[in-house]
PDB file of N, CA and C in Angstrom:
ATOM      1  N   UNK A   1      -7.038   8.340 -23.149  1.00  0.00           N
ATOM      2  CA  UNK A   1      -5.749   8.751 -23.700  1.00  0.00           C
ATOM      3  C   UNK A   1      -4.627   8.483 -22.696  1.00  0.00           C
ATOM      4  N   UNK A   2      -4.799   8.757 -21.130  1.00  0.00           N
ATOM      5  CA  UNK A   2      -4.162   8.579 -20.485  1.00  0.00           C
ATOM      6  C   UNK A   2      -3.462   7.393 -20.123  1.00  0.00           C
ATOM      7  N   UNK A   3      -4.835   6.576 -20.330  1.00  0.00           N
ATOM      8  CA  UNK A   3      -4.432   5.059 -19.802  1.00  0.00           C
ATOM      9  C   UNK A   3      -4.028   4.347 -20.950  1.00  0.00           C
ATOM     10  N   UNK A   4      -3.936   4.644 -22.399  1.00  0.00           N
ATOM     11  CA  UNK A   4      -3.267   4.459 -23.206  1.00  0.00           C
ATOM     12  C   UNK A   4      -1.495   4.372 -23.162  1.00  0.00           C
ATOM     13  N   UNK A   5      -1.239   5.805 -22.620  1.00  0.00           N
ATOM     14  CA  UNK A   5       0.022   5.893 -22.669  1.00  0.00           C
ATOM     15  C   UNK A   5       0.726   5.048 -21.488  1.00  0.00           C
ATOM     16  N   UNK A   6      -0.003   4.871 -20.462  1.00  0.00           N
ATOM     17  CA  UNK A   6       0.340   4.467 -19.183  1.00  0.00           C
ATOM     18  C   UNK A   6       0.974   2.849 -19.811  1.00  0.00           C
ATOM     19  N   UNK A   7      -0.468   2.018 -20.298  1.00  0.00           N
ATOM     20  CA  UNK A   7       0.126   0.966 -20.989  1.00  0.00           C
ATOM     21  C   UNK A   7       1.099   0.683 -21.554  1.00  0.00           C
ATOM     22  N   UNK A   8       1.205   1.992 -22.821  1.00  0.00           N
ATOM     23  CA  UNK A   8       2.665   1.900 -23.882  1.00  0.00           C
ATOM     24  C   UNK A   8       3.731   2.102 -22.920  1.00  0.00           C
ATOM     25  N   UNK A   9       3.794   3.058 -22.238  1.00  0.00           N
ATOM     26  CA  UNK A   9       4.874   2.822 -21.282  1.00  0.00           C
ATOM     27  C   UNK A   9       5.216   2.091 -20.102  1.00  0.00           C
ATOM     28  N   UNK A  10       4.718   1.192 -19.930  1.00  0.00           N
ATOM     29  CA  UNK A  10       4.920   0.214 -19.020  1.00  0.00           C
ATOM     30  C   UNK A  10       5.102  -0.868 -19.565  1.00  0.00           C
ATOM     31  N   UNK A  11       4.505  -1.064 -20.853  1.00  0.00           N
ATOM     32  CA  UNK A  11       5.591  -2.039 -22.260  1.00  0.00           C
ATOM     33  C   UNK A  11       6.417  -2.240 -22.772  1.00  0.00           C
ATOM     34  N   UNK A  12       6.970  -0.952 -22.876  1.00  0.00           N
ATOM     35  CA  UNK A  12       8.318  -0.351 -23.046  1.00  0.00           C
ATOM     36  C   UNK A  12       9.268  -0.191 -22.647  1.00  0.00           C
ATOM     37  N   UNK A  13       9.020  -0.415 -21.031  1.00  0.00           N
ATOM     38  CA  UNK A  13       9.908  -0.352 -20.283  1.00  0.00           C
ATOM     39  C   UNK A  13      10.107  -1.945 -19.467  1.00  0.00           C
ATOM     40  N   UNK A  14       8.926  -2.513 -19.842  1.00  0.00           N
ATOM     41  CA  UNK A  14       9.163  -4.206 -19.572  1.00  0.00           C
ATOM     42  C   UNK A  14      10.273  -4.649 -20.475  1.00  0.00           C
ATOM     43  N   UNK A  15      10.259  -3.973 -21.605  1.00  0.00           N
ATOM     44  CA  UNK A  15      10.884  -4.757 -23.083  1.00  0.00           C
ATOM     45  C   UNK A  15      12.281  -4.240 -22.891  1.00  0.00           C
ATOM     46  N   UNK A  16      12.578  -2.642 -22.379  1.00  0.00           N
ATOM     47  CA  UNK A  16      13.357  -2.394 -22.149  1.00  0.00           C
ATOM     48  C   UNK A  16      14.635  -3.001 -21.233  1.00  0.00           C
ATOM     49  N   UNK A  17      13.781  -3.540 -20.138  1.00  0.00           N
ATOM     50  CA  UNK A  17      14.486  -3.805 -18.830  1.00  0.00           C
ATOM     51  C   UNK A  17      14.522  -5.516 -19.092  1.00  0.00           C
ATOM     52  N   UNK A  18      13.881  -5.700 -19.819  1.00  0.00           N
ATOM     53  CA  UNK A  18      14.358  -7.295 -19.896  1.00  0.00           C
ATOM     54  C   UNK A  18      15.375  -7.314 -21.065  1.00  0.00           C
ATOM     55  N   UNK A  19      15.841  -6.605 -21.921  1.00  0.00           N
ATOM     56  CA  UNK A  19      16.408  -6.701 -22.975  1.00  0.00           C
ATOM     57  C   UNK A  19      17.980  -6.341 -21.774  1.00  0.00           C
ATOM     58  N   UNK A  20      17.899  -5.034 -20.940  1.00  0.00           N
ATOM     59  CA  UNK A  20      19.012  -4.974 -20.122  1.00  0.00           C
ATOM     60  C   UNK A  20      19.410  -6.189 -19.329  1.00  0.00           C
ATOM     61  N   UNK A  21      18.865  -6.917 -18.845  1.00  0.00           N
ATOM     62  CA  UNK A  21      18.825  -7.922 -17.881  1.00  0.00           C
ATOM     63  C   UNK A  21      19.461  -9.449 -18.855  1.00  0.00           C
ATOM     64  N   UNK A  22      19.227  -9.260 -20.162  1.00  0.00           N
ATOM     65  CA  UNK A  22      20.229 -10.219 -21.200  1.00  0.00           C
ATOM     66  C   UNK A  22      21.833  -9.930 -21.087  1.00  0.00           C
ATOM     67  N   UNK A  23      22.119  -8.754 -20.285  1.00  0.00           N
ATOM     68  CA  UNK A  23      23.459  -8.625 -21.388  1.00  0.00           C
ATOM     69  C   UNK A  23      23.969  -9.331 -20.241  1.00  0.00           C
ATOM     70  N   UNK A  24      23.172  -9.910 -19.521  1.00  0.00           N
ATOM     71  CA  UNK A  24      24.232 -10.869 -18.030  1.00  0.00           C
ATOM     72  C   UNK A  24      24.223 -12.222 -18.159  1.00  0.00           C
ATOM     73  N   UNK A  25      25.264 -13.652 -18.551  1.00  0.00           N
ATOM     74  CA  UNK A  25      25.330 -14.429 -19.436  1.00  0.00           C
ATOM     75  C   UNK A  25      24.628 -15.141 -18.340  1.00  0.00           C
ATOM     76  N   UNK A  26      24.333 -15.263 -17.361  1.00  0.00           N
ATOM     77  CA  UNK A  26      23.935 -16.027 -15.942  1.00  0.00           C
ATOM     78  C   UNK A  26      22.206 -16.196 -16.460  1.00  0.00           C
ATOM     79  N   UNK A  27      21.887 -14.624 -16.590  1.00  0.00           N
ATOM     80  CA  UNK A  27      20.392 -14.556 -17.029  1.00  0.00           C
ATOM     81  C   UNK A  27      20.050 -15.062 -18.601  1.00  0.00           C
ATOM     82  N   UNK A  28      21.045 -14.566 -19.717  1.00  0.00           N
ATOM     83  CA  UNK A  28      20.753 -15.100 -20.897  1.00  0.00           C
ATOM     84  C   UNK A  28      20.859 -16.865 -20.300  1.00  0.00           C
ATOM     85  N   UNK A  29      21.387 -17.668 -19.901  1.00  0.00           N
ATOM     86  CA  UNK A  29      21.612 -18.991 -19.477  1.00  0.00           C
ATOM     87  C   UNK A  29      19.972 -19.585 -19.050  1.00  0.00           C
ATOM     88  N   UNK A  30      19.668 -18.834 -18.216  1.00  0.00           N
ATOM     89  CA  UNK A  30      18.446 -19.457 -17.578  1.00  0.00           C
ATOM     90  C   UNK A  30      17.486 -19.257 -18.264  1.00  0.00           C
ATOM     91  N   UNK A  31      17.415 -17.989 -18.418  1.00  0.00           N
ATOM     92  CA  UNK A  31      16.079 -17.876 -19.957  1.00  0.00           C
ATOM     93  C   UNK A  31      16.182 -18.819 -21.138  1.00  0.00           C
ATOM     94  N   UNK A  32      17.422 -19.394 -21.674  1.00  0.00           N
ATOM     95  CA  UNK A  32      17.277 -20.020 -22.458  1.00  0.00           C
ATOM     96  C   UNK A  32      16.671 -21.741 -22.265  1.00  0.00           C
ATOM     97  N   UNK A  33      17.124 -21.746 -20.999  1.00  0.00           N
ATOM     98  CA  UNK A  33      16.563 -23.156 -20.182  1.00  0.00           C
ATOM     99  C   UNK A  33      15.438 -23.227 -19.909  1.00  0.00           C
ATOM    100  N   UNK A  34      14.830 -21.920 -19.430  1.00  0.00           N
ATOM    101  CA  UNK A  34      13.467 -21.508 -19.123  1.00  0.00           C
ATOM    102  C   UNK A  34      12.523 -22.193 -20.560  1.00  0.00           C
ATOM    103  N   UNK A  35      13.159 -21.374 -21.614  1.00  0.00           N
ATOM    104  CA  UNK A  35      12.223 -21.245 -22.644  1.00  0.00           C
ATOM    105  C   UNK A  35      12.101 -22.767 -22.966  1.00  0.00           C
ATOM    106  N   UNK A  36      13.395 -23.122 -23.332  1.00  0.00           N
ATOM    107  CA  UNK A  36      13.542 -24.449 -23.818  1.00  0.00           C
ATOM    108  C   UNK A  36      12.596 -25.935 -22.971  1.00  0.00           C
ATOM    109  N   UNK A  37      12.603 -25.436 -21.719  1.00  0.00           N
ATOM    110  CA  UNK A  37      10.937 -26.389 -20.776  1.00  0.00           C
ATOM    111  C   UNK A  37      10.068 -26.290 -21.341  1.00  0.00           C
ATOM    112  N   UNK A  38       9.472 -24.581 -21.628  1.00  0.00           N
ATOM    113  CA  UNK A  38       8.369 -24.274 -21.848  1.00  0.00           C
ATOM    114  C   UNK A  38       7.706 -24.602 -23.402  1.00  0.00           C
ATOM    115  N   UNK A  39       9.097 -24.870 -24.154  1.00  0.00           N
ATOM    116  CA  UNK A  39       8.937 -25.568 -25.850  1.00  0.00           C
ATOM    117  C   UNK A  39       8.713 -26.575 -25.316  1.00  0.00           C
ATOM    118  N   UNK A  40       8.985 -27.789 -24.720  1.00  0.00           N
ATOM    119  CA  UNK A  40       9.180 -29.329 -24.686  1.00  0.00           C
ATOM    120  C   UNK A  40       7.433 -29.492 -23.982  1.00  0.00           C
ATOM    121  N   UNK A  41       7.389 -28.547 -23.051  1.00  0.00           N
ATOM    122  CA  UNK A  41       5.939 -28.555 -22.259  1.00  0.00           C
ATOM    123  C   UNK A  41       4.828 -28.395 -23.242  1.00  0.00           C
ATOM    124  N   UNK A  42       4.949 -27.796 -24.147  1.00  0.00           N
ATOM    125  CA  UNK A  42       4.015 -26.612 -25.167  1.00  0.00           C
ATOM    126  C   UNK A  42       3.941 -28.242 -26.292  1.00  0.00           C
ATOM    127  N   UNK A  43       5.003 -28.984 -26.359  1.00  0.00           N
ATOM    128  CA  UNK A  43       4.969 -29.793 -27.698  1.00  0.00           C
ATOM    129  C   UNK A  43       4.383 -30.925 -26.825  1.00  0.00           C
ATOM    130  N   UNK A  44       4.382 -31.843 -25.597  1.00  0.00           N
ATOM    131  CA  UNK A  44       3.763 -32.459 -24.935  1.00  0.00           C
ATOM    132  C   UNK A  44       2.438 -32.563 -25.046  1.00  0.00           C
ATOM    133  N   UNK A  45       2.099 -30.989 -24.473  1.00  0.00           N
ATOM    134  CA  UNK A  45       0.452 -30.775 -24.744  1.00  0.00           C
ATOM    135  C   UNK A  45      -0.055 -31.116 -25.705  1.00  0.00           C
ATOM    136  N   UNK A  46       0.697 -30.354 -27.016  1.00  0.00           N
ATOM    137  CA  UNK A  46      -0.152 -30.570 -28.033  1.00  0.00           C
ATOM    138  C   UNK A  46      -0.168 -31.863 -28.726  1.00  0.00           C
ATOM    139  N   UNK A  47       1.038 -32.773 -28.329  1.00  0.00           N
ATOM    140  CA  UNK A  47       0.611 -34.195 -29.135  1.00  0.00           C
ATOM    141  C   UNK A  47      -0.010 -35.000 -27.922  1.00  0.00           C
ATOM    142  N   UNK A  48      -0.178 -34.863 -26.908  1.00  0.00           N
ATOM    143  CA  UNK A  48      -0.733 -35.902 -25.839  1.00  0.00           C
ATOM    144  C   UNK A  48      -2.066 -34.315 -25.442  1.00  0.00           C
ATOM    145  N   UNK A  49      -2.966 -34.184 -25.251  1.00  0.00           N
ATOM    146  CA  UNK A  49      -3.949 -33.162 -25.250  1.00  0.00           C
ATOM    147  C   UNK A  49      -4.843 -33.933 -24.147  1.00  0.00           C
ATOM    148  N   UNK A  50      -5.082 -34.841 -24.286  1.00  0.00           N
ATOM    149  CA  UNK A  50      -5.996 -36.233 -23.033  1.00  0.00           C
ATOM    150  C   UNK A  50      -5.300 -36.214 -22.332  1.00  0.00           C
ATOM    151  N   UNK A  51      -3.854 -36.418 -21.949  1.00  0.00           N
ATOM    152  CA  UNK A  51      -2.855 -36.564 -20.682  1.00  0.00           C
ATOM    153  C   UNK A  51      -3.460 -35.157 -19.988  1.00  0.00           C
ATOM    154  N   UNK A  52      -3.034 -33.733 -20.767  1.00  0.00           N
ATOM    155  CA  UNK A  52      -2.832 -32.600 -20.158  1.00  0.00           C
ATOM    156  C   UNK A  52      -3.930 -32.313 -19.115  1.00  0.00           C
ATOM    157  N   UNK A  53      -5.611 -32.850 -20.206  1.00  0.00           N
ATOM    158  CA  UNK A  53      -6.476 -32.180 -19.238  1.00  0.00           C
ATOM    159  C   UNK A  53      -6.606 -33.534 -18.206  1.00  0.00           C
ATOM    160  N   UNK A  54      -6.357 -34.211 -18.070  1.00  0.00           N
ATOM    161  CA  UNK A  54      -6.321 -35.660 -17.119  1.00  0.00           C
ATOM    162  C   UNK A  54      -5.742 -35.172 -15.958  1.00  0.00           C
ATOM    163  N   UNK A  55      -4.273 -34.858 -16.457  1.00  0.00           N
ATOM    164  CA  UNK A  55      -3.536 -34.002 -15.328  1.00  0.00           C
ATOM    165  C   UNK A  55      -3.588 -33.058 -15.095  1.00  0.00           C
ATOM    166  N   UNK A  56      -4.485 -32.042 -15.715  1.00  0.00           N
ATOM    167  CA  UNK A  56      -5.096 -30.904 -14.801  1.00  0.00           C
ATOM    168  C   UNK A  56      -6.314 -31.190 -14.427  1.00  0.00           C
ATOM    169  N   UNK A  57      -7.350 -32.007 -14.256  1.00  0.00           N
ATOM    170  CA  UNK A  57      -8.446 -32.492 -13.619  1.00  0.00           C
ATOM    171  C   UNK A  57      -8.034 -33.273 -12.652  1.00  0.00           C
ATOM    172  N   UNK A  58      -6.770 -34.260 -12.335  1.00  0.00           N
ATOM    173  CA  UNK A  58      -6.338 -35.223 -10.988  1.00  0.00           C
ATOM    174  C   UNK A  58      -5.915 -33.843 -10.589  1.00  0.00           C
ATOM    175  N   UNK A  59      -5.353 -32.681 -10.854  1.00  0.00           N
ATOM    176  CA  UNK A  59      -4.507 -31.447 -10.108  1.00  0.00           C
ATOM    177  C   UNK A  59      -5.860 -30.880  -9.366  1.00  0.00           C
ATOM    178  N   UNK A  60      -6.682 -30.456 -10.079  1.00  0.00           N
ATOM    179  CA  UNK A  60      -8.085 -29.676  -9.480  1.00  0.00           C
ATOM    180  C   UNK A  60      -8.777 -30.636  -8.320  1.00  0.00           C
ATOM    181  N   UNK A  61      -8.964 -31.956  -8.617  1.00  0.00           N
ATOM    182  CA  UNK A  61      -9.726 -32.926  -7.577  1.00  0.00           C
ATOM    183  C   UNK A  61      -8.936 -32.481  -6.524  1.00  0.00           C
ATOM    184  N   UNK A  62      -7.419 -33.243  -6.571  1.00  0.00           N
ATOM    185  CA  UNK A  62      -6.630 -33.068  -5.449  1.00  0.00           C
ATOM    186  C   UNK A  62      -6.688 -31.708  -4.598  1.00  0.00           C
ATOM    187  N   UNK A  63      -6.576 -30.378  -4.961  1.00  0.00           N
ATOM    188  CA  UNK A  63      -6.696 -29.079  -4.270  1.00  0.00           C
ATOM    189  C   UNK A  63      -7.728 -28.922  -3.866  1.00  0.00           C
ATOM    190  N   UNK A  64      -9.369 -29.482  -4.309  1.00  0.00           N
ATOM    191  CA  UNK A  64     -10.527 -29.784  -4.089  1.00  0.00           C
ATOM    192  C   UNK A  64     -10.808 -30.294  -2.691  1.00  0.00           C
ATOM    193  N   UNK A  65     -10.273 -31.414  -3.045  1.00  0.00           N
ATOM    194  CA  UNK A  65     -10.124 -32.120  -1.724  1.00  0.00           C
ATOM    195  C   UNK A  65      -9.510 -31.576  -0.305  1.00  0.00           C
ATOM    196  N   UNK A  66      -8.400 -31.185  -0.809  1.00  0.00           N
ATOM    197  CA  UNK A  66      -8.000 -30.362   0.455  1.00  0.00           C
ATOM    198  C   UNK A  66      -8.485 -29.377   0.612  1.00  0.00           C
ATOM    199  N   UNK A  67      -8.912 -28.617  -0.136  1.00  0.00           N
ATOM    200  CA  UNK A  67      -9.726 -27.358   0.200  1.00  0.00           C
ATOM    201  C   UNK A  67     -10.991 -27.576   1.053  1.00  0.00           C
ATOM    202  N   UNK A  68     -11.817 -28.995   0.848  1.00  0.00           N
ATOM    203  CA  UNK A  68     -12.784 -28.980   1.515  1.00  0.00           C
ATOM    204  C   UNK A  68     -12.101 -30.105   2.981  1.00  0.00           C
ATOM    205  N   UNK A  69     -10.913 -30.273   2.728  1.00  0.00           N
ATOM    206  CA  UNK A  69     -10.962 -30.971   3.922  1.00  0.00           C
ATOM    207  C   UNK A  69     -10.310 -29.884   5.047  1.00  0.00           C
ATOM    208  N   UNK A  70      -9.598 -28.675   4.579  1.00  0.00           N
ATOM    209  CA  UNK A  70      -9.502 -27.745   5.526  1.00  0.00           C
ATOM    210  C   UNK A  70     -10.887 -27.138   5.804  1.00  0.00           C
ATOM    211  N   UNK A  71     -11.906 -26.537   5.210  1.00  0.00           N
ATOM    212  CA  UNK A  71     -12.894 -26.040   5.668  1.00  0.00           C
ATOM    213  C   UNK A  71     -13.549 -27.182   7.006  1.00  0.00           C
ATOM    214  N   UNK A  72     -13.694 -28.548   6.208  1.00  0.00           N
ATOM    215  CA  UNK A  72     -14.031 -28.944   7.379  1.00  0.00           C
ATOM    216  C   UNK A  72     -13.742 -29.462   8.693  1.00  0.00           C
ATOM    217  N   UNK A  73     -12.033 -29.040   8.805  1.00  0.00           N
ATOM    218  CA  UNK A  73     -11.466 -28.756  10.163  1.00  0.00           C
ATOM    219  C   UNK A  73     -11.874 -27.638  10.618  1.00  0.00           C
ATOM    220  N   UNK A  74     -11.922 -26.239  10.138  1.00  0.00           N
ATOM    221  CA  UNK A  74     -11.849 -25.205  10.421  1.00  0.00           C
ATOM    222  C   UNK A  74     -13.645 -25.284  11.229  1.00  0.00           C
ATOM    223  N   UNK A  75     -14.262 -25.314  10.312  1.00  0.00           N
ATOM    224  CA  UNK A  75     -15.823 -25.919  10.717  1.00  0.00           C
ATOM    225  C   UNK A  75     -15.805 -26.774  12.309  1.00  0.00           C
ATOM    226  N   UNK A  76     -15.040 -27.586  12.172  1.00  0.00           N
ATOM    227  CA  UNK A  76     -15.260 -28.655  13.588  1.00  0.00           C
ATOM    228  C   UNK A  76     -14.508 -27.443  14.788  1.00  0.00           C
ATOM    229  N   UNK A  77     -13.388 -26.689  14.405  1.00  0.00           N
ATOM    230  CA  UNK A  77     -13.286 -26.071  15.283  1.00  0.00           C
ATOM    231  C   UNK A  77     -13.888 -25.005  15.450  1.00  0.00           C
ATOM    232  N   UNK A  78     -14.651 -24.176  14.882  1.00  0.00           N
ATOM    233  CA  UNK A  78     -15.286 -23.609  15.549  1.00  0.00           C
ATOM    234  C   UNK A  78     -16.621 -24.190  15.877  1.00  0.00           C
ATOM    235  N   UNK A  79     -17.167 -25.187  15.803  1.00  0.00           N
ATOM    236  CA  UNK A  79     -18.038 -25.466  16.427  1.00  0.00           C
ATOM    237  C   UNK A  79     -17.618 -25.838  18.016  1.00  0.00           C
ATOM    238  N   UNK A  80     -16.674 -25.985  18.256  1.00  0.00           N
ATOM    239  CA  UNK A  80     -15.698 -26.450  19.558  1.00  0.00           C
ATOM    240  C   UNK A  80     -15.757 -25.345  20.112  1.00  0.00           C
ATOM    241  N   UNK A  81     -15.446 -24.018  19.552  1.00  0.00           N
ATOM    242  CA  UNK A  81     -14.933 -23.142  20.211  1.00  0.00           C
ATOM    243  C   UNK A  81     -16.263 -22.081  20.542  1.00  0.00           C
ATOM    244  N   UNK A  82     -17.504 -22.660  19.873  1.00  0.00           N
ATOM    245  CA  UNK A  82     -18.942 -22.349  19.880  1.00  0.00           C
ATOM    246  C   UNK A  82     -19.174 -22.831  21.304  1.00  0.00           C
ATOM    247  N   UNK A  83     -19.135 -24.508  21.340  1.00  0.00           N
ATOM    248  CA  UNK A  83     -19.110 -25.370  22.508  1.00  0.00           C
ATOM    249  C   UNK A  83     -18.799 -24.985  24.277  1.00  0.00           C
ATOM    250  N   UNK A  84     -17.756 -24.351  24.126  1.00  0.00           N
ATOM    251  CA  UNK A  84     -16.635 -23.990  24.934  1.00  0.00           C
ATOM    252  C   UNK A  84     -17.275 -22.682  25.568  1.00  0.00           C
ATOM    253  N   UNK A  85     -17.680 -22.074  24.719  1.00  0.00           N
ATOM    254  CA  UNK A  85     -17.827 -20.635  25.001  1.00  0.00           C
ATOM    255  C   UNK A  85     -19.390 -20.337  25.654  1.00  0.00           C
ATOM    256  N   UNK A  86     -20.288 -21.761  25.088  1.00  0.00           N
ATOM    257  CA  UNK A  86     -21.896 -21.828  26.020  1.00  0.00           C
ATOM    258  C   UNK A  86     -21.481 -22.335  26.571  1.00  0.00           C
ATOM    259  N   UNK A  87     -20.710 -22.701  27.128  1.00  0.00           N
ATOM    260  CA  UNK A  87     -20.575 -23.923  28.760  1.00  0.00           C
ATOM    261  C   UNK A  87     -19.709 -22.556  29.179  1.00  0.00           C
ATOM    262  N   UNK A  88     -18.972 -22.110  29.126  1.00  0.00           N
ATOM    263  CA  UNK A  88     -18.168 -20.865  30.279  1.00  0.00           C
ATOM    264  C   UNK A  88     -19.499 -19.809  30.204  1.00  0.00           C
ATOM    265  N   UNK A  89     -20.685 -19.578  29.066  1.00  0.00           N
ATOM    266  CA  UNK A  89     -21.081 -18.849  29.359  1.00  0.00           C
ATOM    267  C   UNK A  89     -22.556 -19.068  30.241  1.00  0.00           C
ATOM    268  N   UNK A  90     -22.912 -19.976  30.487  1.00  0.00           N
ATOM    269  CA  UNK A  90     -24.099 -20.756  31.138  1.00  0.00           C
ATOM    270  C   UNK A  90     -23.856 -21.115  32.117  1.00  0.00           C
ATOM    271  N   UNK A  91     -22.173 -21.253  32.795  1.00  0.00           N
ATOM    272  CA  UNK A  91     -21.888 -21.298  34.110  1.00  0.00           C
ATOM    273  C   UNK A  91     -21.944 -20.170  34.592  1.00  0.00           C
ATOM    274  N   UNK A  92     -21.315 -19.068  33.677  1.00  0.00           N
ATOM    275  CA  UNK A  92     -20.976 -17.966  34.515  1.00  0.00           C
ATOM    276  C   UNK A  92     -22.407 -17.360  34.586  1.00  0.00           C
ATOM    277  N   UNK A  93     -23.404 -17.636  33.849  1.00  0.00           N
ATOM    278  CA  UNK A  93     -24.686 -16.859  33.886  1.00  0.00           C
ATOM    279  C   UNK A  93     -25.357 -17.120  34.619  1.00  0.00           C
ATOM    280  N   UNK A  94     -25.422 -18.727  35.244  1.00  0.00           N
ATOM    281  CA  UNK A  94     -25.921 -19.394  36.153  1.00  0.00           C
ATOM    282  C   UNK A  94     -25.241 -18.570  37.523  1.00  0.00           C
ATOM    283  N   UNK A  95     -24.621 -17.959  37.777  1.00  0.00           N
ATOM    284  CA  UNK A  95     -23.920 -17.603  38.941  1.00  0.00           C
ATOM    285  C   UNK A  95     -24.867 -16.452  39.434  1.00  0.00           C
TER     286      UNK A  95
END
């Protein structure tokens, strides 16, 4: 029941506070620009549907790629810093 109301009112007050945030012609301006991308984007998709997932599969490879090409810097350095740390510690143990 609780988390019911919690919802309705945090809906209500989204709807509320964005409906306040219209009466400023700066914000009605951009929302309407906003929306008007998000129509032209929305009608793209749906008549080209092969482009979209094309270009969200070259988007995923690409972040892929870098994702594994940072791990495997991060990897080389700490194996360095693995390196580093048996040679200071095999001298100093040797002592």
């Amino acid at each position: 029941m609780g988390n019911r109301k919690l919802v309705v009112g945090v809906l209500i007050g989204a709807i509320v506070g964005g409906a306040i945030t219209l009466f400023d012609r700066e914000t009605r301006n951009y929302s309407r620009m906003k929306l008007s991308n998000m129509k032209y984007s929305s009608q793209s998709v749906l008549k080209n549907p092969s482009e979209a997932v094309r270009n969200i599969r070259k988007t995923f490879d690409t972040f892929n790629q870098n994702f594994t090409s940072g791990v495997e810097s991060t990897i080389t350095a700490l194996e360095q810093v693995e390196t580093t740390l048996e040679k200071y510690t095999n001298r100093n143990g040797s002592n």
